[in-house]
Amino acid sequence: MEEESKLEERLVLVKEEGDEELDLKKRVWEETKKIWKVAFPGMLSRATNFGMLIITQAVIGHVSALELAAFALVQSLTVRFVNGIQIGMSSATETLCGQAFGAGQHHMMGIYLQRSWIINLITVTLLMPLFIFSSPIFIGLGQEKDVSIATETISIWLIPVVYLFVFALTIQMYLQAQLKNMIVAWLSLVSFIVHILFSWLFVFKLDFGIPGALGSLILSNFVMVLGEFVYIWCGGCPLSWKGFTWDAFSQLWPVIKLSVSSGIMLCLEIWYNSILILIAGYMKNATVAIAAFSICLNVSVWELMICLGFLGAACVRIANELGRGNAKTIKFSIKVNLATSVIFGLVFFTICLVFGNKIGYLFTSDEDVVNMVSELSILLAITMLSNSIQPVLTGIAVGAGLQSVVAIINLVCYYVIGIPIGLLLGFCTDLQVRGVWIGMICGTITQIICLSIMICRTNWDDQVEKTSQRLSRWFKPDDS
């Protein structure tokens, strides 16, 4: 009898373990579906949006080597500088809309969106001198005179694109927070195809040259933004869009503070790469160094755009669950999201190692540039892997509204650690551009470690309480 009782106990334990394993698999599967519902459209839209810049660079590279270096300089420094501010400030929209959606305050999402438009449009307008006076700015920074002069025309053409980014980025965050960003993905894909067709027509058939390539970029971005507005105005978001309202001009200061901290957080990260491009301009054979480094960074950023889908998923999942008050679900979602993103990073890491010596030919036929890109391929692969981890950690912080803490971490890791190491290795050794990039990787890895420690030590029950207080303080009744 005693042996039968022990056998029954063992059978019960085995059954309970089996049930727990099945329950865990079910939970992982359910969370994975929720992540991919946000991540896949985000990947598609971000990859195609950035892909339009890549296509433009590739087309310009086959027109003129000088114009390629000029576009690389403007795109990697000025556009990335301003775009970094926009992406950062737009992440405040993602935080506020995600938490409002989770709390069921749907009508507040449209108000937050309009407040972001006001703040971002004013900010971009204040930054326009960077485009208007790009040539003297680059000359003053010590860049090659011919390249700096060539940036003037390119910068003026890119001004409409930067203004269109204001609406494209904020609307994407707004739709993503309510799990409706698939429309953004399809519009981005259509715009990408339109851009390829217009680039081929304007540059290679009609021989419009550089204006044709940049004009195609403007038209394709306009198509995407117009489609987003049509979707919202024609009833795509009946719960969250109640039309334009004067409430958008009220309580701007709290949104400004969150937008500024968000902007600083992401700009410090995006400017980091831009500063390294600037440093490359002081290396030996600067034109080749800038072109090669820019190509590698653009490939890296293109992969980062895909991994930013996981950033969006992490942000939306954390923000939604904070709005609902589910601290336990937040912790589980973080683990699943990180594991999924790292798998993607390993895939890109392997691809880059295998095809690293062929990447340069996609952008230019200049053998010197292609050879330098090949030399940088190992560092590119390492960057690809880190790109799969860092965005998820940032997304968790954005979803929780911890941008100000991350801004401090980025400042220290990138500008106190990464850039000094890059300068030391780039100018005091024979590594040159490779040394600069090694410094960049050191800063990124340090940031990943710091963010991981911060997230592990975060009390999510406290964050739930803070989110509830914030939503209550900014709430306005729905008058419709």
GROMACS .gro file of C-alpha atoms in nm:
model
  480
    1MET     CA    1   0.000   0.000   0.000
    2GLU     CA    2   0.284   0.235   0.088
    3GLU     CA    3   0.455   0.169  -0.249
    4GLU     CA    4   0.127   0.232  -0.436
    5SER     CA    5   0.082   0.561  -0.246
    6LYS     CA    6   0.436   0.676  -0.341
    7LEU     CA    7   0.373   0.576  -0.702
    8GLU     CA    8   0.052   0.779  -0.708
    9GLU     CA    9   0.236   1.080  -0.562
   10ARG     CA   10   0.504   1.053  -0.832
   11LEU     CA   11   0.237   1.030  -1.102
   12VAL     CA   12   0.065   1.341  -0.964
   13LEU     CA   13   0.397   1.531  -0.961
   14VAL     CA   14   0.473   1.423  -1.318
   15LYS     CA   15   0.125   1.534  -1.427
   16GLU     CA   16   0.161   1.871  -1.252
   17GLU     CA   17   0.503   1.928  -1.413
   18GLY     CA   18   0.357   1.837  -1.751
   19ASP     CA   19   0.066   2.077  -1.700
   20GLU     CA   20   0.307   2.355  -1.600
   21GLU     CA   21   0.520   2.288  -1.909
   22LEU     CA   22   0.212   2.299  -2.133
   23ASP     CA   23   0.091   2.614  -1.958
   24LEU     CA   24   0.434   2.777  -2.006
   25LYS     CA   25   0.438   2.685  -2.378
   26LYS     CA   26   0.088   2.830  -2.415
   27ARG     CA   27   0.189   3.152  -2.239
   28VAL     CA   28   0.502   3.186  -2.454
   29TRP     CA   29   0.298   3.127  -2.768
   30GLU     CA   30   0.032   3.381  -2.668
   31GLU     CA   31   0.293   3.643  -2.577
   32THR     CA   32   0.485   3.575  -2.899
   33LYS     CA   33   0.169   3.636  -3.103
   34LYS     CA   34   0.112   3.967  -2.923
   35ILE     CA   35   0.475   4.070  -2.984
   36TRP     CA   36   0.466   3.985  -3.354
   37LYS     CA   37   0.136   4.165  -3.399
   38VAL     CA   38   0.327   4.485  -3.323
   39ALA     CA   39   0.680   4.385  -3.427
   40PHE     CA   40   0.621   4.262  -3.783
   41PRO     CA   41   0.442   4.573  -3.913
   42GLY     CA   42   0.702   4.784  -3.731
   43MET     CA   43   0.985   4.591  -3.895
   44LEU     CA   44   0.831   4.621  -4.240
   45SER     CA   45   0.756   4.992  -4.210
   46ARG     CA   46   1.091   5.091  -4.056
   47ALA     CA   47   1.295   4.874  -4.293
   48THR     CA   48   1.118   5.012  -4.601
   49ASN     CA   49   1.131   5.372  -4.475
   50PHE     CA   50   1.503   5.353  -4.413
   51GLY     CA   51   1.534   5.146  -4.729
   52MET     CA   52   1.424   5.450  -4.927
   53LEU     CA   53   1.730   5.638  -4.800
   54ILE     CA   54   1.947   5.337  -4.887
   55ILE     CA   55   1.802   5.323  -5.240
   56THR     CA   56   1.865   5.697  -5.279
   57GLN     CA   57   2.225   5.655  -5.165
   58ALA     CA   58   2.278   5.361  -5.401
   59VAL     CA   59   2.134   5.556  -5.696
   60ILE     CA   60   2.346   5.864  -5.617
   61GLY     CA   61   2.653   5.641  -5.581
   62HIS     CA   62   2.612   5.530  -5.942
   63VAL     CA   63   2.582   5.893  -6.057
   64SER     CA   64   2.880   6.056  -5.884
   65ALA     CA   65   3.138   5.954  -5.621
   66LEU     CA   66   3.155   6.315  -5.493
   67GLU     CA   67   2.776   6.339  -5.458
   68LEU     CA   68   2.776   6.000  -5.283
   69ALA     CA   69   3.017   6.131  -5.019
   70ALA     CA   70   2.810   6.451  -4.988
   71PHE     CA   71   2.483   6.260  -4.945
   72ALA     CA   72   2.652   6.026  -4.695
   73LEU     CA   73   2.765   6.331  -4.496
   74VAL     CA   74   2.423   6.500  -4.497
   75GLN     CA   75   2.226   6.181  -4.438
   76SER     CA   76   2.459   6.046  -4.170
   77LEU     CA   77   2.507   6.376  -3.987
   78THR     CA   78   2.237   6.639  -4.051
   79VAL     CA   79   1.939   6.413  -4.127
   80ARG     CA   80   2.032   6.162  -3.858
   81PHE     CA   81   2.088   6.446  -3.610
   82VAL     CA   82   1.744   6.598  -3.674
   83ASN     CA   83   1.575   6.261  -3.721
   84GLY     CA   84   1.719   6.147  -3.390
   85ILE     CA   85   1.546   6.436  -3.218
   86GLN     CA   86   1.220   6.355  -3.399
   87ILE     CA   87   1.230   5.983  -3.323
   88GLY     CA   88   1.313   6.053  -2.961
   89MET     CA   89   1.040   6.313  -2.917
   90SER     CA   90   0.792   6.091  -3.101
   91SER     CA   91   0.861   5.810  -2.855
   92ALA     CA   92   0.676   6.023  -2.598
   93THR     CA   93   0.368   5.973  -2.819
   94GLU     CA   94   0.427   5.598  -2.801
   95THR     CA   95   0.456   5.603  -2.422
   96LEU     CA   96   0.146   5.818  -2.361
   97CYS     CA   97  -0.074   5.655  -2.626
   98GLY     CA   98   0.028   5.303  -2.519
   99GLN     CA   99  -0.054   5.366  -2.154
  100ALA     CA  100  -0.380   5.546  -2.241
  101PHE     CA  101  -0.485   5.252  -2.462
  102GLY     CA  102  -0.409   5.003  -2.185
  103ALA     CA  103  -0.614   5.210  -1.939
  104GLY     CA  104  -0.907   5.238  -2.182
  105GLN     CA  105  -0.868   5.616  -2.227
  106HIS     CA  106  -0.890   5.589  -2.606
  107HIS     CA  107  -0.998   5.945  -2.685
  108MET     CA  108  -0.685   6.082  -2.513
  109MET     CA  109  -0.468   5.917  -2.778
  110GLY     CA  110  -0.582   6.160  -3.048
  111ILE     CA  111  -0.510   6.454  -2.817
  112TYR     CA  112  -0.161   6.323  -2.739
  113LEU     CA  113  -0.097   6.281  -3.114
  114GLN     CA  114  -0.192   6.641  -3.191
  115ARG     CA  115   0.021   6.772  -2.904
  116SER     CA  116   0.316   6.584  -3.050
  117TRP     CA  117   0.257   6.743  -3.392
  118ILE     CA  118   0.268   7.091  -3.240
  119ILE     CA  119   0.585   7.027  -3.039
  120ASN     CA  120   0.770   6.840  -3.317
  121LEU     CA  121   0.685   7.090  -3.593
  122ILE     CA  122   0.817   7.379  -3.385
  123THR     CA  123   1.132   7.181  -3.302
  124VAL     CA  124   1.205   7.089  -3.666
  125THR     CA  125   1.153   7.448  -3.780
  126LEU     CA  126   1.408   7.566  -3.524
  127LEU     CA  127   1.657   7.315  -3.669
  128MET     CA  128   1.620   7.426  -4.034
  129PRO     CA  129   1.941   7.639  -4.032
  130LEU     CA  130   2.135   7.311  -4.018
  131PHE     CA  131   2.007   7.235  -4.370
  132ILE     CA  132   2.011   7.588  -4.510
  133PHE     CA  133   2.372   7.653  -4.404
  134SER     CA  134   2.507   7.299  -4.436
  135SER     CA  135   2.802   7.391  -4.659
  136PRO     CA  136   2.966   7.646  -4.425
  137ILE     CA  137   2.886   7.422  -4.126
  138PHE     CA  138   3.072   7.123  -4.276
  139ILE     CA  139   3.360   7.342  -4.390
  140GLY     CA  140   3.380   7.482  -4.037
  141LEU     CA  141   3.389   7.127  -3.901
  142GLY     CA  142   3.696   7.060  -4.117
  143GLN     CA  143   3.538   6.834  -4.380
  144GLU     CA  144   3.678   6.832  -4.735
  145LYS     CA  145   3.577   7.151  -4.917
  146ASP     CA  146   3.451   6.984  -5.237
  147VAL     CA  147   3.232   6.744  -5.040
  148SER     CA  148   3.105   7.022  -4.812
  149ILE     CA  149   3.005   7.245  -5.106
  150ALA     CA  150   2.822   6.954  -5.269
  151THR     CA  151   2.610   6.906  -4.954
  152GLU     CA  152   2.434   7.242  -4.999
  153THR     CA  153   2.198   7.136  -5.278
  154ILE     CA  154   2.132   6.796  -5.124
  155SER     CA  155   2.043   6.951  -4.786
  156ILE     CA  156   1.783   7.185  -4.939
  157TRP     CA  157   1.617   6.895  -5.121
  158LEU     CA  158   1.590   6.700  -4.797
  159ILE     CA  159   1.398   6.970  -4.603
  160PRO     CA  160   1.050   6.849  -4.722
  161VAL     CA  161   1.145   6.492  -4.626
  162VAL     CA  162   1.232   6.601  -4.271
  163TYR     CA  163   0.894   6.779  -4.230
  164LEU     CA  164   0.711   6.472  -4.360
  165PHE     CA  165   0.896   6.265  -4.098
  166VAL     CA  166   0.715   6.464  -3.825
  167PHE     CA  167   0.379   6.318  -3.928
  168ALA     CA  168   0.506   5.978  -4.039
  169LEU     CA  169   0.680   5.902  -3.707
  170THR     CA  170   0.410   6.029  -3.470
  171ILE     CA  171   0.124   5.865  -3.659
  172GLN     CA  172   0.312   5.537  -3.663
  173MET     CA  173   0.355   5.554  -3.283
  174TYR     CA  174  -0.012   5.646  -3.242
  175LEU     CA  175  -0.137   5.356  -3.456
  176GLN     CA  176   0.113   5.112  -3.311
  177ALA     CA  177  -0.006   5.183  -2.956
  178GLN     CA  178  -0.356   5.064  -3.049
  179LEU     CA  179  -0.233   4.764  -3.251
  180LYS     CA  180  -0.331   4.917  -3.587
  181ASN     CA  181   0.012   4.964  -3.738
  182MET     CA  182  -0.037   4.707  -4.015
  183ILE     CA  183  -0.176   4.988  -4.228
  184VAL     CA  184   0.154   5.174  -4.177
  185ALA     CA  185   0.345   4.867  -4.292
  186TRP     CA  186   0.146   4.838  -4.615
  187LEU     CA  187   0.172   5.210  -4.685
  188SER     CA  188   0.547   5.196  -4.624
  189LEU     CA  189   0.582   4.902  -4.861
  190VAL     CA  190   0.384   5.086  -5.130
  191SER     CA  191   0.599   5.396  -5.081
  192PHE     CA  192   0.916   5.185  -5.107
  193ILE     CA  193   0.801   5.038  -5.438
  194VAL     CA  194   0.699   5.384  -5.563
  195HIS     CA  195   1.043   5.514  -5.468
  196ILE     CA  196   1.222   5.240  -5.661
  197LEU     CA  197   1.010   5.305  -5.971
  198PHE     CA  198   1.049   5.685  -5.953
  199SER     CA  199   1.424   5.658  -5.890
  200TRP     CA  200   1.467   5.435  -6.194
  201LEU     CA  201   1.248   5.664  -6.407
  202PHE     CA  202   1.389   6.000  -6.296
  203VAL     CA  203   1.758   5.906  -6.278
  204PHE     CA  204   1.822   5.634  -6.533
  205LYS     CA  205   1.552   5.701  -6.792
  206LEU     CA  206   1.489   6.077  -6.779
  207ASP     CA  207   1.847   6.153  -6.668
  208PHE     CA  208   1.743   6.405  -6.399
  209GLY     CA  209   2.051   6.310  -6.194
  210ILE     CA  210   2.070   6.405  -5.824
  211PRO     CA  211   1.746   6.614  -5.825
  212GLY     CA  212   1.565   6.312  -5.970
  213ALA     CA  213   1.687   6.083  -5.690
  214LEU     CA  214   1.593   6.330  -5.416
  215GLY     CA  215   1.263   6.427  -5.581
  216SER     CA  216   1.168   6.060  -5.582
  217LEU     CA  217   1.243   6.045  -5.209
  218ILE     CA  218   1.010   6.339  -5.141
  219LEU     CA  219   0.723   6.196  -5.348
  220SER     CA  220   0.744   5.850  -5.193
  221ASN     CA  221   0.738   5.990  -4.838
  222PHE     CA  222   0.443   6.213  -4.928
  223VAL     CA  223   0.250   5.909  -5.054
  224MET     CA  224   0.299   5.736  -4.719
  225VAL     CA  225   0.196   6.034  -4.503
  226LEU     CA  226  -0.107   6.108  -4.721
  227GLY     CA  227  -0.221   5.747  -4.688
  228GLU     CA  228  -0.190   5.763  -4.308
  229PHE     CA  229  -0.401   6.079  -4.289
  230VAL     CA  230  -0.667   5.930  -4.517
  231TYR     CA  231  -0.685   5.619  -4.297
  232ILE     CA  232  -0.730   5.821  -3.976
  233TRP     CA  233  -0.977   6.075  -4.119
  234CYS     CA  234  -1.190   5.813  -4.293
  235GLY     CA  235  -1.278   5.620  -3.977
  236GLY     CA  236  -0.979   5.392  -3.925
  237CYS     CA  237  -0.955   5.498  -3.558
  238PRO     CA  238  -1.311   5.578  -3.446
  239LEU     CA  239  -1.238   5.544  -3.073
  240SER     CA  240  -0.915   5.743  -3.058
  241TRP     CA  241  -0.957   6.009  -3.329
  242LYS     CA  242  -1.233   6.263  -3.256
  243GLY     CA  243  -1.105   6.529  -3.494
  244PHE     CA  244  -0.889   6.834  -3.428
  245THR     CA  245  -0.938   6.987  -3.086
  246TRP     CA  246  -0.821   7.293  -2.890
  247ASP     CA  247  -0.733   7.053  -2.608
  248ALA     CA  248  -0.418   6.979  -2.809
  249PHE     CA  249  -0.285   7.321  -2.703
  250SER     CA  250  -0.346   7.259  -2.331
  251GLN     CA  251  -0.111   7.082  -2.085
  252LEU     CA  252   0.173   7.097  -2.337
  253TRP     CA  253   0.442   7.143  -2.074
  254PRO     CA  254   0.425   6.787  -1.927
  255VAL     CA  255   0.432   6.645  -2.281
  256ILE     CA  256   0.723   6.875  -2.370
  257LYS     CA  257   0.922   6.749  -2.070
  258LEU     CA  258   0.860   6.385  -2.161
  259SER     CA  259   0.932   6.460  -2.529
  260VAL     CA  260   1.257   6.637  -2.444
  261SER     CA  261   1.379   6.352  -2.221
  262SER     CA  262   1.275   6.105  -2.493
  263GLY     CA  263   1.450   6.315  -2.756
  264ILE     CA  264   1.771   6.338  -2.555
  265MET     CA  265   1.764   5.963  -2.488
  266LEU     CA  266   1.746   5.857  -2.854
  267CYS     CA  267   1.939   6.149  -3.002
  268LEU     CA  268   2.243   6.068  -2.789
  269GLU     CA  269   2.228   5.723  -2.940
  270ILE     CA  270   2.170   5.824  -3.303
  271TRP     CA  271   2.416   6.116  -3.287
  272TYR     CA  272   2.674   5.870  -3.160
  273ASN     CA  273   2.695   5.709  -3.505
  274SER     CA  274   2.688   6.050  -3.671
  275ILE     CA  275   2.984   6.175  -3.467
  276LEU     CA  276   3.179   5.868  -3.569
  277ILE     CA  277   3.110   5.953  -3.936
  278LEU     CA  278   3.243   6.301  -3.862
  279ILE     CA  279   3.556   6.151  -3.705
  280ALA     CA  280   3.603   5.933  -4.014
  281GLY     CA  281   3.622   6.253  -4.216
  282TYR     CA  282   3.955   6.333  -4.045
  283MET     CA  283   4.111   5.998  -4.133
  284LYS     CA  284   4.355   5.934  -4.414
  285ASN     CA  285   4.183   5.911  -4.754
  286ALA     CA  286   3.873   6.075  -4.600
  287THR     CA  287   3.642   6.042  -4.903
  288VAL     CA  288   3.687   5.663  -4.909
  289ALA     CA  289   3.664   5.642  -4.528
  290ILE     CA  290   3.338   5.840  -4.514
  291ALA     CA  291   3.180   5.643  -4.801
  292ALA     CA  292   3.282   5.301  -4.662
  293PHE     CA  293   3.191   5.380  -4.301
  294SER     CA  294   2.858   5.526  -4.413
  295ILE     CA  295   2.777   5.217  -4.618
  296CYS     CA  296   2.851   4.988  -4.322
  297LEU     CA  297   2.652   5.204  -4.081
  298ASN     CA  298   2.360   5.220  -4.323
  299VAL     CA  299   2.356   4.839  -4.352
  300SER     CA  300   2.376   4.821  -3.972
  301VAL     CA  301   2.097   5.077  -3.931
  302TRP     CA  302   1.882   4.893  -4.185
  303GLU     CA  303   1.909   4.582  -3.969
  304LEU     CA  304   1.847   4.803  -3.667
  305MET     CA  305   1.525   4.925  -3.831
  306ILE     CA  306   1.408   4.563  -3.835
  307CYS     CA  307   1.505   4.514  -3.471
  308LEU     CA  308   1.327   4.840  -3.386
  309GLY     CA  309   1.013   4.640  -3.455
  310PHE     CA  310   1.095   4.459  -3.132
  311LEU     CA  311   1.156   4.798  -2.967
  312GLY     CA  312   0.804   4.899  -3.068
  313ALA     CA  313   0.665   4.566  -2.949
  314ALA     CA  314   0.842   4.597  -2.614
  315CYS     CA  315   0.725   4.956  -2.573
  316VAL     CA  316   0.362   4.879  -2.660
  317ARG     CA  317   0.345   4.563  -2.449
  318ILE     CA  318   0.502   4.732  -2.144
  319ALA     CA  319   0.292   5.049  -2.183
  320ASN     CA  320  -0.032   4.853  -2.235
  321GLU     CA  321   0.027   4.628  -1.935
  322LEU     CA  322   0.127   4.923  -1.717
  323GLY     CA  323  -0.201   5.088  -1.814
  324ARG     CA  324  -0.384   4.769  -1.719
  325GLY     CA  325  -0.181   4.729  -1.397
  326ASN     CA  326  -0.029   4.385  -1.477
  327ALA     CA  327   0.325   4.387  -1.334
  328LYS     CA  328   0.366   4.008  -1.356
  329THR     CA  329   0.280   4.000  -1.727
  330ILE     CA  330   0.537   4.275  -1.792
  331LYS     CA  331   0.822   4.060  -1.659
  332PHE     CA  332   0.719   3.764  -1.871
  333SER     CA  333   0.684   3.978  -2.184
  334ILE     CA  334   1.037   4.116  -2.138
  335LYS     CA  335   1.187   3.764  -2.139
  336VAL     CA  336   0.999   3.650  -2.449
  337ASN     CA  337   1.074   3.968  -2.644
  338LEU     CA  338   1.446   3.957  -2.565
  339ALA     CA  339   1.479   3.590  -2.660
  340THR     CA  340   1.304   3.645  -2.994
  341SER     CA  341   1.515   3.948  -3.085
  342VAL     CA  342   1.846   3.778  -3.000
  343ILE     CA  343   1.763   3.490  -3.236
  344PHE     CA  344   1.716   3.745  -3.515
  345GLY     CA  345   2.048   3.907  -3.427
  346LEU     CA  346   2.232   3.577  -3.456
  347VAL     CA  347   2.087   3.524  -3.805
  348PHE     CA  348   2.206   3.867  -3.925
  349PHE     CA  349   2.543   3.814  -3.755
  350THR     CA  350   2.597   3.497  -3.959
  351ILE     CA  351   2.479   3.650  -4.287
  352CYS     CA  352   2.714   3.945  -4.244
  353LEU     CA  353   3.015   3.722  -4.184
  354VAL     CA  354   2.940   3.511  -4.491
  355PHE     CA  355   2.864   3.793  -4.737
  356GLY     CA  356   3.069   4.077  -4.586
  357ASN     CA  357   3.303   4.106  -4.886
  358LYS     CA  358   3.011   4.156  -5.127
  359ILE     CA  359   2.813   4.428  -4.944
  360GLY     CA  360   3.005   4.723  -5.089
  361TYR     CA  361   2.908   4.638  -5.447
  362LEU     CA  362   2.542   4.710  -5.366
  363PHE     CA  363   2.628   5.079  -5.322
  364THR     CA  364   2.928   5.156  -5.538
  365SER     CA  365   3.169   5.019  -5.799
  366ASP     CA  366   3.468   5.200  -5.644
  367GLU     CA  367   3.710   4.918  -5.550
  368ASP     CA  368   3.878   5.119  -5.272
  369VAL     CA  369   3.544   5.172  -5.098
  370VAL     CA  370   3.440   4.808  -5.151
  371ASN     CA  371   3.770   4.681  -5.003
  372MET     CA  372   3.735   4.901  -4.695
  373VAL     CA  373   3.376   4.782  -4.644
  374SER     CA  374   3.505   4.423  -4.661
  375GLU     CA  375   3.768   4.502  -4.396
  376LEU     CA  376   3.496   4.635  -4.166
  377SER     CA  377   3.262   4.336  -4.213
  378ILE     CA  378   3.360   4.157  -3.887
  379LEU     CA  379   3.289   4.469  -3.684
  380LEU     CA  380   2.965   4.509  -3.879
  381ALA     CA  381   2.862   4.157  -3.778
  382ILE     CA  382   2.927   4.229  -3.408
  383THR     CA  383   2.723   4.548  -3.440
  384MET     CA  384   2.440   4.348  -3.597
  385LEU     CA  385   2.427   4.122  -3.292
  386SER     CA  386   2.427   4.412  -3.044
  387ASN     CA  387   2.152   4.578  -3.250
  388SER     CA  388   1.922   4.289  -3.165
  389ILE     CA  389   1.955   4.339  -2.789
  390GLN     CA  390   1.981   4.714  -2.734
  391PRO     CA  391   1.647   4.819  -2.899
  392VAL     CA  392   1.441   4.583  -2.683
  393LEU     CA  393   1.598   4.721  -2.366
  394THR     CA  394   1.532   5.075  -2.488
  395GLY     CA  395   1.174   4.983  -2.578
  396ILE     CA  396   1.112   4.854  -2.226
  397ALA     CA  397   1.238   5.184  -2.085
  398VAL     CA  398   1.025   5.390  -2.328
  399GLY     CA  399   0.712   5.189  -2.245
  400ALA     CA  400   0.768   5.259  -1.875
  401GLY     CA  401   0.847   5.626  -1.928
  402LEU     CA  402   1.206   5.591  -1.798
  403GLN     CA  403   1.359   5.798  -2.078
  404SER     CA  404   1.543   6.040  -1.850
  405VAL     CA  405   1.735   5.757  -1.680
  406VAL     CA  406   1.828   5.604  -2.016
  407ALA     CA  407   1.945   5.946  -2.138
  408ILE     CA  408   2.203   5.956  -1.858
  409ILE     CA  409   2.314   5.600  -1.934
  410ASN     CA  410   2.351   5.684  -2.305
  411LEU     CA  411   2.550   5.998  -2.226
  412VAL     CA  412   2.801   5.811  -2.011
  413CYS     CA  413   2.831   5.493  -2.220
  414TYR     CA  414   2.858   5.664  -2.557
  415TYR     CA  415   3.031   5.994  -2.490
  416VAL     CA  416   3.244   5.915  -2.185
  417ILE     CA  417   3.340   5.561  -2.288
  418GLY     CA  418   3.270   5.489  -2.657
  419ILE     CA  419   3.391   5.803  -2.836
  420PRO     CA  420   3.713   5.849  -2.631
  421ILE     CA  421   3.809   5.485  -2.698
  422GLY     CA  422   3.728   5.534  -3.068
  423LEU     CA  423   3.942   5.849  -3.085
  424LEU     CA  424   4.229   5.680  -2.905
  425LEU     CA  425   4.228   5.372  -3.128
  426GLY     CA  426   4.156   5.568  -3.447
  427PHE     CA  427   4.429   5.831  -3.417
  428CYS     CA  428   4.690   5.672  -3.189
  429THR     CA  429   4.708   5.333  -3.364
  430ASP     CA  430   4.710   5.204  -3.720
  431LEU     CA  431   4.348   5.087  -3.688
  432GLN     CA  432   4.207   5.415  -3.832
  433VAL     CA  433   3.834   5.365  -3.912
  434ARG     CA  434   3.836   5.019  -3.753
  435GLY     CA  435   3.955   5.173  -3.426
  436VAL     CA  436   3.673   5.427  -3.433
  437TRP     CA  437   3.420   5.149  -3.480
  438ILE     CA  438   3.571   4.936  -3.202
  439GLY     CA  439   3.515   5.233  -2.972
  440MET     CA  440   3.153   5.252  -3.087
  441ILE     CA  441   3.101   4.884  -3.007
  442CYS     CA  442   3.256   4.926  -2.660
  443GLY     CA  443   3.009   5.205  -2.585
  444THR     CA  444   2.713   5.000  -2.707
  445ILE     CA  445   2.807   4.691  -2.507
  446THR     CA  446   2.849   4.903  -2.193
  447GLN     CA  447   2.505   5.054  -2.255
  448ILE     CA  448   2.349   4.708  -2.292
  449ILE     CA  449   2.499   4.600  -1.959
  450CYS     CA  450   2.376   4.914  -1.780
  451LEU     CA  451   2.024   4.890  -1.925
  452SER     CA  452   2.003   4.522  -1.830
  453ILE     CA  453   2.096   4.602  -1.469
  454MET     CA  454   1.847   4.890  -1.458
  455ILE     CA  455   1.559   4.676  -1.590
  456CYS     CA  456   1.639   4.387  -1.356
  457ARG     CA  457   1.629   4.623  -1.058
  458THR     CA  458   1.308   4.802  -1.164
  459ASN     CA  459   1.011   4.753  -0.930
  460TRP     CA  460   0.726   4.707  -1.177
  461ASP     CA  461   0.458   4.732  -0.908
  462ASP     CA  462   0.583   5.085  -0.836
  463GLN     CA  463   0.580   5.165  -1.209
  464VAL     CA  464   0.217   5.052  -1.231
  465GLU     CA  465   0.127   5.296  -0.951
  466LYS     CA  466   0.317   5.584  -1.116
  467THR     CA  467   0.146   5.516  -1.449
  468SER     CA  468  -0.198   5.522  -1.286
  469GLN     CA  469  -0.122   5.858  -1.122
  470ARG     CA  470   0.006   6.009  -1.449
  471LEU     CA  471  -0.297   5.900  -1.650
  472SER     CA  472  -0.535   6.033  -1.387
  473ARG     CA  473  -0.357   6.370  -1.374
  474TRP     CA  474  -0.367   6.425  -1.755
  475PHE     CA  475  -0.713   6.277  -1.819
  476LYS     CA  476  -0.980   6.487  -1.993
  477PRO     CA  477  -1.342   6.363  -2.024
  478ASP     CA  478  -1.462   6.265  -2.369
  479ASP     CA  479  -1.708   6.540  -2.476
  480SER     CA  480  -1.833   6.357  -2.786
   0.00000   0.00000   0.00000
